[in-house]
Amino acid sequence: LSGDPLASFRAARADPSLAVIEGFHALKHALRFGAEIVDAVTCDPDGLAGLAARLAPDVAVAIATLARPVVSTSMPGSVLAIARRPAVDLPKLMSRGEAPMVFLERPTQLGNLGAVVRVAAAAGAAGVLTTGVHDPWHPHAIRGSAGLHFAVPVARVDALAPCERPLIAVHPEGERLSVGKLPSDAILAFGTERDGLSSELLARASARVAIPMRPGVSSLNLATAVAVALYVGGGLLHSERPDRSRASGTR
Ligand SMILES: C[S@@+](CC[C@H](N)C(=O)[O-])C[C@H]1O[C@@H](n2cnc3c(N)ncnc32)[C@H](O)[C@@H]1O
């Protein structure tokens, strides 16, 4: 093979119609949730096949078929892939549904953003919308979500448009969060890591809910707050939804 085997992967980072997937776990989830893979390369075909056989037998054949061997010392992990970003139907997402939507106002940390997508996908949220300068499909965010961007709609918007869903501000100064009491079709809004929610968003929200904390603790990590709101406020821990703890199988 001649030339730079990773040049097309670097170019794909700047293409808003594509997503760059770094690492085995991210590719595993991407395939499991129907990602359309455009290209994939590996610098360790045997190691990758072993991982897939052990941790993801359901997609092992797909991974072996897709990943072209390349010689590279600069790959982040044993496998790299390019996928098409799934289209997001914003009007449908904003209309009333049966699952809550997560809204992140100007998140600053791509790892946090990915961790939010991961928990939103696990909890069955309707989608994750963000504002601000960061592309929620940045490769570091996809790594942070372990590829679960393909399991839940994820998009960046200029601003949160008014919609029928009730807007709930999840904010350290609010009414104490109660188990299962958040409306199932709410937009749950979370603020930026340092400054929290903007005064505009707080003024628009129909309610403010707080996750109780011991005195002296100023706030929870963003993704942790999203997890508590979805699982506790959304009552998921008490629901009869089928889940992996009952259906054994893939990892
Ligand atoms: C790291 S916190 C921001 C902290 C910021 N200094 C503040 O006071 O809002 C990021 C976001 O996580 C959510 N959050 C963190 N801890 C929370 C809590 N105890 N109750 C409700 N929301 C919380 C909020 O949405 C917050 O804007």
mmCIF file of N, CA, C and O and ligand atoms in Angstrom, residues 170-172 189-197 209-211 213 219-220 222 225, ligand 1:
data_model
loop_
_atom_site.group_PDB
_atom_site.id
_atom_site.type_symbol
_atom_site.label_atom_id
_atom_site.label_comp_id
_atom_site.label_asym_id
_atom_site.label_seq_id
_atom_site.Cartn_x
_atom_site.Cartn_y
_atom_site.Cartn_z
ATOM 1 N N VAL A 170 -33.069 21.076 34.548
ATOM 2 C CA VAL A 170 -32.441 20.264 35.603
ATOM 3 C C VAL A 170 -31.289 21.117 36.134
ATOM 4 O O VAL A 170 -30.307 21.367 35.441
ATOM 5 N N HIS A 171 -31.479 21.587 37.378
ATOM 6 C CA HIS A 171 -30.676 22.707 37.879
ATOM 7 C C HIS A 171 -30.478 22.511 39.383
ATOM 8 O O HIS A 171 -31.432 22.151 40.084
ATOM 9 N N PRO A 172 -29.241 22.757 39.874
ATOM 10 C CA PRO A 172 -29.006 22.509 41.306
ATOM 11 C C PRO A 172 -29.938 23.284 42.241
ATOM 12 O O PRO A 172 -30.137 22.864 43.380
ATOM 13 N N ALA A 189 -33.458 19.849 30.242
ATOM 14 C CA ALA A 189 -32.366 20.748 29.847
ATOM 15 C C ALA A 189 -31.270 20.759 30.908
ATOM 16 O O ALA A 189 -31.549 20.866 32.109
ATOM 17 N N PHE A 190 -30.035 20.631 30.432
ATOM 18 C CA PHE A 190 -28.861 20.606 31.307
ATOM 19 C C PHE A 190 -27.895 21.701 30.862
ATOM 20 O O PHE A 190 -27.746 21.953 29.661
ATOM 21 N N GLY A 191 -27.197 22.287 31.837
ATOM 22 C CA GLY A 191 -26.355 23.443 31.519
ATOM 23 C C GLY A 191 -24.910 23.090 31.253
ATOM 24 O O GLY A 191 -24.480 21.941 31.367
ATOM 25 N N THR A 192 -24.178 24.111 30.911
ATOM 26 C CA THR A 192 -22.768 23.958 30.591
ATOM 27 C C THR A 192 -21.968 23.669 31.874
ATOM 28 O O THR A 192 -22.409 24.007 32.977
ATOM 29 N N GLU A 193 -20.830 23.016 31.704
ATOM 30 C CA GLU A 193 -20.107 22.459 32.851
ATOM 31 C C GLU A 193 -19.759 23.512 33.913
ATOM 32 O O GLU A 193 -19.899 23.255 35.098
ATOM 33 N N ARG A 194 -19.292 24.674 33.501
ATOM 34 C CA ARG A 194 -18.875 25.637 34.529
ATOM 35 C C ARG A 194 -20.033 26.516 34.994
ATOM 36 O O ARG A 194 -20.227 26.722 36.189
ATOM 37 N N ASP A 195 -20.827 27.022 34.080
ATOM 38 C CA ASP A 195 -21.791 28.065 34.437
ATOM 39 C C ASP A 195 -23.230 27.587 34.569
ATOM 40 O O ASP A 195 -24.101 28.353 34.970
ATOM 41 N N GLY A 196 -23.516 26.356 34.194
ATOM 42 C CA GLY A 196 -24.882 25.861 34.321
ATOM 43 C C GLY A 196 -25.801 26.425 33.246
ATOM 44 O O GLY A 196 -25.347 26.928 32.211
ATOM 45 N N LEU A 197 -27.111 26.342 33.492
ATOM 46 C CA LEU A 197 -28.096 26.795 32.499
ATOM 47 C C LEU A 197 -28.135 28.321 32.422
ATOM 48 O O LEU A 197 -27.959 29.017 33.437
ATOM 49 N N VAL A 209 -35.904 21.238 38.423
ATOM 50 C CA VAL A 209 -35.750 20.134 39.372
ATOM 51 C C VAL A 209 -34.279 19.990 39.743
ATOM 52 O O VAL A 209 -33.390 20.133 38.903
ATOM 53 N N ALA A 210 -34.040 19.669 41.019
ATOM 54 C CA ALA A 210 -32.684 19.538 41.540
ATOM 55 C C ALA A 210 -32.460 18.121 42.041
ATOM 56 O O ALA A 210 -33.358 17.497 42.611
ATOM 57 N N ILE A 211 -31.255 17.633 41.832
ATOM 58 C CA ILE A 211 -30.857 16.331 42.380
ATOM 59 C C ILE A 211 -30.211 16.616 43.735
ATOM 60 O O ILE A 211 -29.242 17.382 43.804
ATOM 61 N N MET A 213 -28.025 16.916 46.942
ATOM 62 C CA MET A 213 -26.589 16.684 47.176
ATOM 63 C C MET A 213 -26.255 17.043 48.612
ATOM 64 O O MET A 213 -26.893 17.905 49.212
ATOM 65 N N SER A 219 -22.020 20.644 42.571
ATOM 66 C CA SER A 219 -22.806 20.066 41.464
ATOM 67 C C SER A 219 -22.287 18.685 41.131
ATOM 68 O O SER A 219 -21.199 18.286 41.543
ATOM 69 N N LEU A 220 -23.096 17.970 40.351
ATOM 70 C CA LEU A 220 -22.687 16.674 39.807
ATOM 71 C C LEU A 220 -22.077 16.885 38.434
ATOM 72 O O LEU A 220 -22.351 17.898 37.767
ATOM 73 N N LEU A 222 -21.933 16.566 34.521
ATOM 74 C CA LEU A 222 -23.051 16.693 33.585
ATOM 75 C C LEU A 222 -23.684 15.339 33.229
ATOM 76 O O LEU A 222 -24.907 15.162 33.312
ATOM 77 N N ALA A 225 -25.570 13.811 36.066
ATOM 78 C CA ALA A 225 -26.873 14.457 36.281
ATOM 79 C C ALA A 225 -27.893 13.956 35.253
ATOM 80 O O ALA A 225 -29.061 13.706 35.586
HETATM 81 C C1 LIG B 1 -21.345 20.661 36.252
HETATM 82 S S1 LIG B 1 -22.989 21.184 36.326
HETATM 83 C C2 LIG B 1 -22.883 22.949 36.280
HETATM 84 C C3 LIG B 1 -22.649 23.541 37.563
HETATM 85 C C4 LIG B 1 -22.945 25.032 37.612
HETATM 86 N N1 LIG B 1 -21.968 25.658 38.418
HETATM 87 C C5 LIG B 1 -24.353 25.262 38.163
HETATM 88 O O1 LIG B 1 -24.430 25.739 39.281
HETATM 89 O O2 LIG B 1 -25.333 24.957 37.506
HETATM 90 C C6 LIG B 1 -23.621 20.888 34.715
HETATM 91 C C7 LIG B 1 -25.097 20.666 34.689
HETATM 92 O O3 LIG B 1 -25.419 19.437 35.324
HETATM 93 C C8 LIG B 1 -26.703 19.533 35.935
HETATM 94 N N2 LIG B 1 -26.550 19.308 37.371
HETATM 95 C C9 LIG B 1 -25.407 19.025 38.037
HETATM 96 N N3 LIG B 1 -25.667 18.806 39.338
HETATM 97 C C10 LIG B 1 -26.997 18.960 39.488
HETATM 98 C C11 LIG B 1 -27.889 18.835 40.602
HETATM 99 N N4 LIG B 1 -27.463 18.502 41.814
HETATM 100 N N5 LIG B 1 -29.196 19.042 40.380
HETATM 101 C C12 LIG B 1 -29.663 19.340 39.164
HETATM 102 N N6 LIG B 1 -28.864 19.464 38.078
HETATM 103 C C13 LIG B 1 -27.560 19.265 38.242
HETATM 104 C C14 LIG B 1 -27.221 20.916 35.630
HETATM 105 O O4 LIG B 1 -28.014 20.893 34.466
HETATM 106 C C15 LIG B 1 -25.938 21.687 35.387
HETATM 107 O O5 LIG B 1 -26.170 22.853 34.622
#
